[in-house]
PDB file of C-alpha atoms and ligand atoms in Angstrom:
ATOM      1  CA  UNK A 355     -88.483 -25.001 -16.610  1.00  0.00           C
ATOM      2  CA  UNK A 356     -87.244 -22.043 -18.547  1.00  0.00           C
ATOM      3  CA  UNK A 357     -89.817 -18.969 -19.099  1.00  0.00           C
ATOM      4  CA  UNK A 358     -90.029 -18.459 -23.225  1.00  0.00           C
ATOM      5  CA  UNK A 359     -92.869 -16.128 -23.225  1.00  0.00           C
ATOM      6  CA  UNK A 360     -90.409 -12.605 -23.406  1.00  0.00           C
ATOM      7  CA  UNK A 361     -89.944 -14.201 -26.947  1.00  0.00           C
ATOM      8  CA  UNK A 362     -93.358 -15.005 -28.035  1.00  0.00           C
ATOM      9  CA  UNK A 363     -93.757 -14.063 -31.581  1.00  0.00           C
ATOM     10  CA  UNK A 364     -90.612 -13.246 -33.003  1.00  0.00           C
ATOM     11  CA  UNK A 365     -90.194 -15.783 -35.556  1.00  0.00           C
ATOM     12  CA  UNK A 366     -86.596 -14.824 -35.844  1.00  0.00           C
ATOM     13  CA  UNK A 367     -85.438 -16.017 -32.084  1.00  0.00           C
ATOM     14  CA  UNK A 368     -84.720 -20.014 -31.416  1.00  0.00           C
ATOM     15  CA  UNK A 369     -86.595 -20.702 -28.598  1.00  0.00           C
ATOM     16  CA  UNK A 370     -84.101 -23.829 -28.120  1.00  0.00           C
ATOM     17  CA  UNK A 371     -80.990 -23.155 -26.622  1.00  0.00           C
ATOM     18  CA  UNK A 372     -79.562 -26.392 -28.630  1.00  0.00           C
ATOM     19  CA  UNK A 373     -80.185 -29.223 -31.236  1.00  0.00           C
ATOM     20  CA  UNK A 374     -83.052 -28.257 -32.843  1.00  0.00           C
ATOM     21  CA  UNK A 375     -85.077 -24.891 -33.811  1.00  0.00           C
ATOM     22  CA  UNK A 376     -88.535 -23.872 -32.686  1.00  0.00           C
ATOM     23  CA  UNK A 377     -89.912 -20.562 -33.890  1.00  0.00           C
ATOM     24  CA  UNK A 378     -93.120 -18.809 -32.036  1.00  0.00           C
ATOM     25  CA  UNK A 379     -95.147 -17.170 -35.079  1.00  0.00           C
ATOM     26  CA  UNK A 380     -97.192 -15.062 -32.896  1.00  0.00           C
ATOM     27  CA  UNK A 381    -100.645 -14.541 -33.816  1.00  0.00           C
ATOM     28  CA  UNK A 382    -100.984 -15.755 -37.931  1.00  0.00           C
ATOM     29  CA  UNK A 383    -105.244 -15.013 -37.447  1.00  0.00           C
ATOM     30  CA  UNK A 384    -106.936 -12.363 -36.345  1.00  0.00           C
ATOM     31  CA  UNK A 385    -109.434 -13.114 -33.302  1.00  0.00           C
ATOM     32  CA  UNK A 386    -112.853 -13.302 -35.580  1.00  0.00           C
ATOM     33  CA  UNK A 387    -110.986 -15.712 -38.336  1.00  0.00           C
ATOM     34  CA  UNK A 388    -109.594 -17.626 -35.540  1.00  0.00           C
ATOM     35  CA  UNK A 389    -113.027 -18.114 -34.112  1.00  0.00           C
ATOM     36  CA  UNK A 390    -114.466 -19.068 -37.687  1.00  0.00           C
ATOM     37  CA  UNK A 391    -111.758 -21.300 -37.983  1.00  0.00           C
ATOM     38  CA  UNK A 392    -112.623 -22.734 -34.368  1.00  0.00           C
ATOM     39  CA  UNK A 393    -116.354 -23.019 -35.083  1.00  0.00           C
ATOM     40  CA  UNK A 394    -115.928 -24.930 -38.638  1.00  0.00           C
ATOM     41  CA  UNK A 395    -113.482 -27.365 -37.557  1.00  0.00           C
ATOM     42  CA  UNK A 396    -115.489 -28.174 -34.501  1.00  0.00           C
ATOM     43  CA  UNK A 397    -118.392 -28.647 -36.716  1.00  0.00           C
ATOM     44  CA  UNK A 398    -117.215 -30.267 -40.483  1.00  0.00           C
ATOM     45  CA  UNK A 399    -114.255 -32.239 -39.157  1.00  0.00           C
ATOM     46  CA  UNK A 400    -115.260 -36.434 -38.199  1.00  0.00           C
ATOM     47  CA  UNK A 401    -113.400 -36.071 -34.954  1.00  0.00           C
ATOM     48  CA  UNK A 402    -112.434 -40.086 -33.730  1.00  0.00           C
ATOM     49  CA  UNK A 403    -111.049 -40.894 -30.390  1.00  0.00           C
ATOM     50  CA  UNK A 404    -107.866 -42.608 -31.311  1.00  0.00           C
ATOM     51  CA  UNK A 405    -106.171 -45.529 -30.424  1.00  0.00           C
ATOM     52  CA  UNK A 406    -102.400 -46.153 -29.010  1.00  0.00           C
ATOM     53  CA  UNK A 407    -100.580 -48.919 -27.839  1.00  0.00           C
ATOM     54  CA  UNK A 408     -98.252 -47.534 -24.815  1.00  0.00           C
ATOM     55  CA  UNK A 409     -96.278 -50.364 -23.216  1.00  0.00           C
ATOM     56  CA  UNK A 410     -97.765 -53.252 -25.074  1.00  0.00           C
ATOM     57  CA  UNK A 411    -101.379 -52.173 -24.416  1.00  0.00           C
ATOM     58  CA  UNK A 412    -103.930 -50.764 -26.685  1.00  0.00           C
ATOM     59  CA  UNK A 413    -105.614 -47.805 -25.366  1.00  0.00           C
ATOM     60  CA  UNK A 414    -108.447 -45.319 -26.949  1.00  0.00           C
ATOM     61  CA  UNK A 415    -106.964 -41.740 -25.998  1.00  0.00           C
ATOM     62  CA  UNK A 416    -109.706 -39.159 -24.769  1.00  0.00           C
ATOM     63  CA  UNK A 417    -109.009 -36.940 -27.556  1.00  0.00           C
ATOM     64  CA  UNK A 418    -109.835 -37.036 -30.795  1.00  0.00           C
ATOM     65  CA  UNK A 419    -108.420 -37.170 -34.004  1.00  0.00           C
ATOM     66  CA  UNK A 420    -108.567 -36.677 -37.783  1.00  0.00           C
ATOM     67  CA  UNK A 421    -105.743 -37.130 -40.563  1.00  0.00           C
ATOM     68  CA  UNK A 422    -105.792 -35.428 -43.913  1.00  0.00           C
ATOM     69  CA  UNK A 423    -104.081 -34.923 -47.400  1.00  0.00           C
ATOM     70  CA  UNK A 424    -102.727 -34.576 -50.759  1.00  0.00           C
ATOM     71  CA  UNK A 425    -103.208 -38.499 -51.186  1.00  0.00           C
ATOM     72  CA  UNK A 426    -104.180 -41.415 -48.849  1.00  0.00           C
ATOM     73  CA  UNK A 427    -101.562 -41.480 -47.159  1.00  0.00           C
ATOM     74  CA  UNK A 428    -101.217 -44.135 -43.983  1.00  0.00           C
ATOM     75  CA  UNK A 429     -99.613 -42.600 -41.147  1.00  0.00           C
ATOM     76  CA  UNK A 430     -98.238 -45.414 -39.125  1.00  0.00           C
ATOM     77  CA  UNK A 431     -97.656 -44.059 -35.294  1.00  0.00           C
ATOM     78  CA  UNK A 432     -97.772 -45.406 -31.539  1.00  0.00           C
ATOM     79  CA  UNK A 433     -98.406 -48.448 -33.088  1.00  0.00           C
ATOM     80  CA  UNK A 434    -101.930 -47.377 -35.078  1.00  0.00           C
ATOM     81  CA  UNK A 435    -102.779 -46.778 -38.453  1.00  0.00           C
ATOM     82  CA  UNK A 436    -104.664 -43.996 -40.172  1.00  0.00           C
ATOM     83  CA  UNK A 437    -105.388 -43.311 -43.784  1.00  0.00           C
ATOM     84  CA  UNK A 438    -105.429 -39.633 -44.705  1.00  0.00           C
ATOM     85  CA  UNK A 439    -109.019 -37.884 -45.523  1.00  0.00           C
ATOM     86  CA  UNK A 440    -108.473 -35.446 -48.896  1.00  0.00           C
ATOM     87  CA  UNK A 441    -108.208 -31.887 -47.848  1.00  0.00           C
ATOM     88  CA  UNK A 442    -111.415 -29.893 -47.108  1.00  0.00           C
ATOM     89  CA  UNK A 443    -111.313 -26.192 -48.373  1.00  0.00           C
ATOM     90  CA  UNK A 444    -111.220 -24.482 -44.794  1.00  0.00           C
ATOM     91  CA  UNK A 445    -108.113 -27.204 -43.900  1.00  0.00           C
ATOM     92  CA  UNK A 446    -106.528 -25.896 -47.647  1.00  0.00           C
ATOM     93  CA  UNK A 447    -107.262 -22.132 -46.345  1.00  0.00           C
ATOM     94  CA  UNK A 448    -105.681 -22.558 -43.043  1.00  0.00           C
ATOM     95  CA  UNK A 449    -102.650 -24.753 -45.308  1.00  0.00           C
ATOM     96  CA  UNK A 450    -101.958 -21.715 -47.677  1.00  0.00           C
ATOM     97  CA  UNK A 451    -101.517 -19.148 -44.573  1.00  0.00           C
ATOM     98  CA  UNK A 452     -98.854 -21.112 -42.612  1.00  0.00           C
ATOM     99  CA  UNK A 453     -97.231 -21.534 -45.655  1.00  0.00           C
ATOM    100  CA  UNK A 454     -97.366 -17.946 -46.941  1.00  0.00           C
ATOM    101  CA  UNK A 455     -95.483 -17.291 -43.027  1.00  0.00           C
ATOM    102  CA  UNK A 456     -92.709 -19.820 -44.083  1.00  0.00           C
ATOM    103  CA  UNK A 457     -92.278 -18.431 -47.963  1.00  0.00           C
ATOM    104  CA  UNK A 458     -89.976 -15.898 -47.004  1.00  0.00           C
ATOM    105  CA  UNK A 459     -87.383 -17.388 -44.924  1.00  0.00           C
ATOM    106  CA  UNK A 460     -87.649 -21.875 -45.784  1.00  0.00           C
ATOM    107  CA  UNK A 461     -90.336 -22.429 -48.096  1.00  0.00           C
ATOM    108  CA  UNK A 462     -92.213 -25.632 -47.421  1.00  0.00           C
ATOM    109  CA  UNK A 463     -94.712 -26.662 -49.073  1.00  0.00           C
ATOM    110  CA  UNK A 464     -97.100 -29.581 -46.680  1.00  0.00           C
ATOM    111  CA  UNK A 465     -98.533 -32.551 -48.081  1.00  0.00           C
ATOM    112  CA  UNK A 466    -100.693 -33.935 -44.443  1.00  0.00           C
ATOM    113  CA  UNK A 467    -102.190 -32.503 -41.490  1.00  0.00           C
ATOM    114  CA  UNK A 468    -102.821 -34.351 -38.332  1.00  0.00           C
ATOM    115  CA  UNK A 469    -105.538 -32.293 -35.987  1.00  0.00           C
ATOM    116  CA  UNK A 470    -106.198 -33.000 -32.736  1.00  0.00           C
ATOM    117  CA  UNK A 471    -109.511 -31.655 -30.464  1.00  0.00           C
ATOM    118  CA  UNK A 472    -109.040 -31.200 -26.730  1.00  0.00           C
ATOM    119  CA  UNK A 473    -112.174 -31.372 -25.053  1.00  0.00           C
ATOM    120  CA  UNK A 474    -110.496 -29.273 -21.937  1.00  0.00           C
ATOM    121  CA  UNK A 475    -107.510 -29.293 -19.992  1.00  0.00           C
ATOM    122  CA  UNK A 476    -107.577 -32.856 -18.564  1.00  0.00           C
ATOM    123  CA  UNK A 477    -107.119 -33.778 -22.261  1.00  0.00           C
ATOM    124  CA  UNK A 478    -103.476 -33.932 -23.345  1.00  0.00           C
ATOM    125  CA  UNK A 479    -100.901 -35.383 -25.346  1.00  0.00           C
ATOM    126  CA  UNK A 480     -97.758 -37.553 -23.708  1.00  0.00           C
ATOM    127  CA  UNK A 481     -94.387 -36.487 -24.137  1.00  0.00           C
ATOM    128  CA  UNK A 482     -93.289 -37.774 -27.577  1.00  0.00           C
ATOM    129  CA  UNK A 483     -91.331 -36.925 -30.436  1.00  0.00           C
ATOM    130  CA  UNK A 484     -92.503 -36.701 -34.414  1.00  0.00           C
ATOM    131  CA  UNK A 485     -89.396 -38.471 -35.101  1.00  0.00           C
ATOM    132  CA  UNK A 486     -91.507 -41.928 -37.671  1.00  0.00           C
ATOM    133  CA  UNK A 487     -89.717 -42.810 -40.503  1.00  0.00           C
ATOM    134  CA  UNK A 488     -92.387 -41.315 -42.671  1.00  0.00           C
ATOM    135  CA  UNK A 489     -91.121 -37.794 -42.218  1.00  0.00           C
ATOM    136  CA  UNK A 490     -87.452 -38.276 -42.800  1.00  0.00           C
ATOM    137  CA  UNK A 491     -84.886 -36.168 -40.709  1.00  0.00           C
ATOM    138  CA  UNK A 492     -84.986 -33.191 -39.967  1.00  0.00           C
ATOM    139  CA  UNK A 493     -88.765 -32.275 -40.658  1.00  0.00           C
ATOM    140  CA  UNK A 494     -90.816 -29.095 -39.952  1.00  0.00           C
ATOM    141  CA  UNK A 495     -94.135 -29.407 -38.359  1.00  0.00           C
ATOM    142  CA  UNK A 496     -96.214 -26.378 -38.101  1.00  0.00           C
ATOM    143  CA  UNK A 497     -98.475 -26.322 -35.697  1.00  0.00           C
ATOM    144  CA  UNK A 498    -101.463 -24.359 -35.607  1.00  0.00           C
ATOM    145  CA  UNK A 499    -103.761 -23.534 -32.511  1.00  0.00           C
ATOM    146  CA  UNK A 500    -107.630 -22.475 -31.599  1.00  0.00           C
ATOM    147  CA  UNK A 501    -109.375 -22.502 -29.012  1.00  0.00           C
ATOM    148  CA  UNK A 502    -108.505 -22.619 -25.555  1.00  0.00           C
ATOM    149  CA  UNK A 503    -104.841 -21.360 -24.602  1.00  0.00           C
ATOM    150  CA  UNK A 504    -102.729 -24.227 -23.718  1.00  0.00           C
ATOM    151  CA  UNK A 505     -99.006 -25.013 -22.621  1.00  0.00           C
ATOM    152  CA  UNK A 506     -97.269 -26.274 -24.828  1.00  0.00           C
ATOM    153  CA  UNK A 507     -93.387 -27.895 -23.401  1.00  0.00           C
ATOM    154  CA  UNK A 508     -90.535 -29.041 -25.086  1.00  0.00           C
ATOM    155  CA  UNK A 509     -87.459 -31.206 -23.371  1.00  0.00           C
ATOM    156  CA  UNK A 510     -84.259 -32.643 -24.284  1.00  0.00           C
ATOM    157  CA  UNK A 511     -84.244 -36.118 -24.222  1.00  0.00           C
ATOM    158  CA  UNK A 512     -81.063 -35.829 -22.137  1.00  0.00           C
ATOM    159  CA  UNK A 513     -83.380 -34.370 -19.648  1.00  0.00           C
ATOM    160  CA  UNK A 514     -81.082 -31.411 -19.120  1.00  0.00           C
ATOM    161  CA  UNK A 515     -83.867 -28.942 -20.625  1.00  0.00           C
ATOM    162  CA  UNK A 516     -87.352 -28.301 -20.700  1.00  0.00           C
ATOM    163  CA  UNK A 517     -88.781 -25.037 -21.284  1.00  0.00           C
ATOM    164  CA  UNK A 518     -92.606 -24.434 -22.147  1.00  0.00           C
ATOM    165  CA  UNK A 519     -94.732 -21.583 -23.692  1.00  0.00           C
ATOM    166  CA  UNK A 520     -98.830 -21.074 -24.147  1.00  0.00           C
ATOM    167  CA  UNK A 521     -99.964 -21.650 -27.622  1.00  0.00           C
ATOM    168  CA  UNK A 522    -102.878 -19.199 -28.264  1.00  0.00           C
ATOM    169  CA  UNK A 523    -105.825 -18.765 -30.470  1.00  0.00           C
ATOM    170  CA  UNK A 524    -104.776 -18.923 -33.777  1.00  0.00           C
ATOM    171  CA  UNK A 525    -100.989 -18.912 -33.410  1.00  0.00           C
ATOM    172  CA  UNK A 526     -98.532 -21.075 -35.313  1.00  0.00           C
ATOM    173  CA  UNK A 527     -95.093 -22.554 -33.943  1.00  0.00           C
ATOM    174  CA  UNK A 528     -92.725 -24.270 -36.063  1.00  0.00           C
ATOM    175  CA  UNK A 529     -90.229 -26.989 -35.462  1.00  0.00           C
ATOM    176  CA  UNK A 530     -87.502 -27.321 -37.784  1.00  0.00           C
ATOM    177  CA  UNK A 531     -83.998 -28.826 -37.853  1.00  0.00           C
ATOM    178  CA  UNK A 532     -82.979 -31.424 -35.716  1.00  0.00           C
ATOM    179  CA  UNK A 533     -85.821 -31.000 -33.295  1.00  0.00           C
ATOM    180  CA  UNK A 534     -87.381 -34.516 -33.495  1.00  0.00           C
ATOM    181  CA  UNK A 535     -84.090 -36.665 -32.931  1.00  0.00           C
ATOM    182  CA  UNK A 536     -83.354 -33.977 -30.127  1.00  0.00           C
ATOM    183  CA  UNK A 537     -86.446 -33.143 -28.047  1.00  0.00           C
ATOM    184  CA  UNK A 538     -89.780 -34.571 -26.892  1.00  0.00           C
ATOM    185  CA  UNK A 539     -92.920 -32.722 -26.810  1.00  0.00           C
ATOM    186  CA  UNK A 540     -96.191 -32.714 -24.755  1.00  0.00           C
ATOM    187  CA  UNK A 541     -99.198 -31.023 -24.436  1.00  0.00           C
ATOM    188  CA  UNK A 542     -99.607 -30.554 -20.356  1.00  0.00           C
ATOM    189  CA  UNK A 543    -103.011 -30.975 -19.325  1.00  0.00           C
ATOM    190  CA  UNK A 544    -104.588 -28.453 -16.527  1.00  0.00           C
ATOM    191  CA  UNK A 545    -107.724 -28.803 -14.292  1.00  0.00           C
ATOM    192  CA  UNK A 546    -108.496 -24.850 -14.800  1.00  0.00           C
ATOM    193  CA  UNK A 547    -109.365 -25.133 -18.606  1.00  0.00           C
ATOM    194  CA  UNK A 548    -112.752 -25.870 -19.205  1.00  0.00           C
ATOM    195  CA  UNK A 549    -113.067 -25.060 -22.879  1.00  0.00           C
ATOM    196  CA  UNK A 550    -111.893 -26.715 -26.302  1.00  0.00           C
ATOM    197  CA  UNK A 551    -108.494 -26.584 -28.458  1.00  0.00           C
ATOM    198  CA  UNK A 552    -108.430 -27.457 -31.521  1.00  0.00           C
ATOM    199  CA  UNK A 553    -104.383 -28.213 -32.945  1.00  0.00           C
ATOM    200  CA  UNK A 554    -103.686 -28.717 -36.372  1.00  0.00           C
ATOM    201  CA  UNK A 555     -99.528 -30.196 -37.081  1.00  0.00           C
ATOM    202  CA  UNK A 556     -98.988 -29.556 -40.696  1.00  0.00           C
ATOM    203  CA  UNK A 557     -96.311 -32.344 -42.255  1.00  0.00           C
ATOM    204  CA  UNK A 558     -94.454 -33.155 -45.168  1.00  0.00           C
ATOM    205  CA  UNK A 559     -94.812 -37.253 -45.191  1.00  0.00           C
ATOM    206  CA  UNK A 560     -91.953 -38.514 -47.804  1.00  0.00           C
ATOM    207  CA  UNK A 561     -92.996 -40.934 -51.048  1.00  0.00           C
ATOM    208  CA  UNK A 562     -96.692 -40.302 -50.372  1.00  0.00           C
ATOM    209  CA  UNK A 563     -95.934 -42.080 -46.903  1.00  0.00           C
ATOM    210  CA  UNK A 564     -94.937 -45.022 -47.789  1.00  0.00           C
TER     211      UNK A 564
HETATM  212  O1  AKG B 802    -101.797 -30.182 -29.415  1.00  0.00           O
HETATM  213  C1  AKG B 802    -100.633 -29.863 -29.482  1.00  0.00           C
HETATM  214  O2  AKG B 802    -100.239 -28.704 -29.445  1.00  0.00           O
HETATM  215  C2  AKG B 802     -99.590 -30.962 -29.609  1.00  0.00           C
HETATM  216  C3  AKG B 802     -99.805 -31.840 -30.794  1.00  0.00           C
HETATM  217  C4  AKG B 802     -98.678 -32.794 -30.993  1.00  0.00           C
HETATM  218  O3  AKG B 802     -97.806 -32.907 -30.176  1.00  0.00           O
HETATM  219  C5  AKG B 802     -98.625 -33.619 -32.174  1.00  0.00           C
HETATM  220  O4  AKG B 802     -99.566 -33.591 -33.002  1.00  0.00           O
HETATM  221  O5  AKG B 802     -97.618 -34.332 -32.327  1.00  0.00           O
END
């Protein structure tokens, strides 16, 4: 697995070598606004477990869930259904900052936000790709991270590649270009973190999801 962290936080460098683009943001919060962050969504979101049906059977994950934004959107994915929650003002402050890192270079402008909460490290997510017809090709997702550090990994789906990094408190990575019809994604779980992460994936869902 190839070592990204030399590169962590230059938003400039690919950290794919090929068919797709993932930038590292570095650090978009300071430590005490990452921690406020932390300690509101812990408290004001409605965390759900959710549910998934992987090879024909439906299963409740361990982690939990919530789905918000500009409209009630369904999000239809592993086979599940959720309808999007309207924006709360801390979700619409954490919105406006990823999207003041992205004004400069590809303004986008996100219309959903699908957060997950890890309760510790033998809570993951299974390699998959963000690739529903919801989001179109060629999406950006930007996701945002608090709590405990976690590793994050990315490989091709030719299985040629993988290559990992740890997303920290209160950094942001985006995934851009042809990233979702190119490359899975996981969150790897680890029996040495006993603390909570909190992830929010900011989306642009096309005609209001439908
Ligand atoms: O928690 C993470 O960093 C991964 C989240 C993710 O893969 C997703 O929401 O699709």
């Amino acid at each position: 697995m190839a070592d990204l962290f030399a590169q962590e936080g230059d938003a400039a460098v690919n950290l794919l070598p090929r068919d797709g683009i993932v930038n590292d943001y570095g650090l978009i919060f300071s430590t005490a606004e990452a921690d406020d962050c932390f300690r509101q969504l812990l408290q004001e979101i409605p965390w759900q477990h959710d549910e998934a049906v992987i090879y024909g059977r439906r299963i409740i994950t361990a982690r939990q869930v919530a789905w918000y934004g500009d409209a009630a959107f369904d999000y239809h994915y592993s086979g599940t259904r959720r309808t999007a929650r309207p924006w709360t003002p801390l979700l619409l402050h954490i919105k406006e900052r990823v999207e003041q890192q992205l004004a400069a270079v590809s303004p986008t402008v996100f219309n959903s936000c699908l957060l997950n909460l890890y309760a510790d490290g033998s809570q993951g997510m299974a390699w998959h790709s963000d690739d529903e017809a919801c989001l179109g090709r060629n999406t950006v997702i930007a996701s945002v991270s608090f709590g405990a550090p976690r590793k994050f990994a990315l490989r091709h789906k030719d299985r040629s590649t993988q290559c990992a990094l740890i997303l920290a408190h209160g950094q942001l990575l985006v995934m851009r270009g042809s990233t979702q019809s190119h490359w899975q994604h996981a969150l790897m779980k680890s029996a040495r973190i006993h603390s909570p992460r909190i992830n929010l994936t900011f989306r642009t869902m096309l005609n209001n999801g439908m």
